Amino acid sequence: MQNTATKSTEYMDMEAQYGAHNYHPLPIVIAKGQGVWVWDPDGNKYMDCLAAYSALNQGYNHPRIMKAARDQMETGVTLTSRAFYNPRLGEFLKKVAEISGHDRALPMNTGAEAVESAIKMARRWGYDVKGVADDKAEIIAFNNNFHGRTTTIVGFSSDKEYQKGFGPFTPGFTLVDYGDVEAFKAAINENTVAILIEPIQAEGGILIPPAGYMKEMAEICKAENILFMADEIQTGLGRTGKMFAMEHEGVQPDVYLLAKAISGGFMPVSVVTANKDLMDVFDPGSHGSTYGGNPLGAAVATEAINVLIDEKLCEAATELGDYFVGKLRAIDSPHVKEIRARGLLVGVEIKASSGVARPFCEKLKEFGILAKETHASVIRFAPPLVITKEEIDWALERIEKVLTTDAPV
Ligand SMILES: *Cc1c(COP(=O)(O)O)cnc(C)c1O
C-alpha cells in the first residue's frame, strides 16, 4: 500500500480515520474546480455531473460570485448577527422577492433549517390565523420525501434508513402517496395547516408526478385553507428549466424553500419565502439563527441569483437537458429500465437484472465522470447548468461506453 499512496488516498484515509462515517463517498478527492470540471490532488480531471446535489448550478469558481465573495470579505464584515443590520441583507431579500413573487424572505443557512423554519411558520399560522386548537396542527408530507436530516424532518421520512435509532419523533405529520390526489384529500382534516411537497422527488429517485397533479393539489389547498409549501431546495433555481419547478404547472405556492444553488456552492445560505400575512406570524424573538442573513452569504447569494438570470441558465437547462436526454434515450443499453428527466435533472434507472447503480457510478468515475446513485437503482446526472453542448457530447461518449458494456459489479 505504501508505494501506491497518493495525495488522494492520504486525504481519504485522514477523513475516514477522524471523521464520522455517515457518508459513503466515491473514492475521489476534489481539490480544484472550474465550471463543470474538477481535478483531484494527483492531477486527474473529471466532469462533475452531480454538482453537489444541484448546489453548483452556476459551476465551480464562477468569476462573478467569486468576486462578490472577495469584495465582501475585504470589507472586513462577514458576520454581524441579526442583532444589527448589515448592508447586504436587504438587497438579497429584495432579489429573492423578485424571483419568488413573495413579499418577504426569512434567511437561514442550510436546507434543513429552511424546512424547520417553514414548519414553525405553518404551525404558528395554523394557531394564530386559521384557528387550529393548541398543539393540534398537522402537516401533510409525502412518501419517498426528502427534506433534510434533523430529528423532526427524519421523523416524517418514509425511509427507514433515515430513521433507524433516532426516535422518538415529532408528532404532527401525516404521510400520503406522492402523485395521488385522492389519498391527499382523504388525509385532510380540520387541523391540517400545510402540505410540504417537492415538485420532483429528486432524492427519492427523480420521481416526477403525473401532469396536472401540482395544479390540482394547489387548488385543493386553496379551497381548504391549507398552506402549499414547495421544497425547491434541489429543483429550484434553474435546474429543471424554470426558476422554480412549480412554474411547469403554473403553480404559485404559499411558501418556497430554497437553499443549495442560491449561493452557487460557495457557502450555506437558505431562505423561506412567503407573503406578509404569513411571514409576519414571526415576531422578534420567535425565531433566529446566528449566521442566518450574514453579509457574506447575502452578497454571494445575490450575485449567484444574478448569474442565473444574466446567463439565462434556466433556458440553458431546458435546451441542454433536451439535448442530453434525447441522446441518452437513443443509447441502446441492456441495463436501462427508464430515464426520467426535467431540464438538467436526469435519472437513469438501472434494471434489477443489471444490479444496482453504484458500480455504474464507479465505472463512470474511471471514465472521468462523477455521478452518484440515488435510491440504489438510479444514476443521477445533474451537471452544472453552465455545461456546453461539446461537454455534453464528451460525457455522452463515455456514458454510452458504460451503459453498453457488461454490467459492472
Ligand atoms: C438537500 C435537500 C434538503 C436539505 O438541505 P441541506 O442543506 O442538506 O440541509 C432539503 N430538501 C431537499 C429537496 C433537498 O434536496
Short mmCIF file of C-alpha atoms in Angstrom, two decimals, residues 121-133 137 193 227 281:
data_model
loop_
_atom_site.label_atom_id
_atom_site.label_comp_id
_atom_site.label_asym_id
_atom_site.label_seq_id
_atom_site.Cartn_x
_atom_site.Cartn_y
_atom_site.Cartn_z
CA MET A 121 -44.26 29.23 10.41
CA ALA A 122 -47.05 26.93 9.20
CA ARG A 123 -47.86 25.78 12.70
CA ARG A 124 -47.98 29.29 14.11
CA TRP A 125 -50.15 30.41 11.19
CA GLY A 126 -52.42 27.46 11.95
CA TYR A 127 -52.94 28.64 15.51
CA ASP A 128 -52.90 32.42 15.04
CA VAL A 129 -54.74 32.71 11.73
CA LYS A 130 -56.55 29.50 10.84
CA GLY A 131 -57.73 28.90 14.39
CA VAL A 132 -56.49 25.36 14.92
CA ALA A 133 -56.66 24.23 18.57
CA ALA A 137 -51.60 21.37 13.89
CA VAL A 193 -52.32 23.54 8.23
CA LEU A 227 -50.68 26.25 3.00
CA VAL A 281 -46.52 35.31 12.21
#
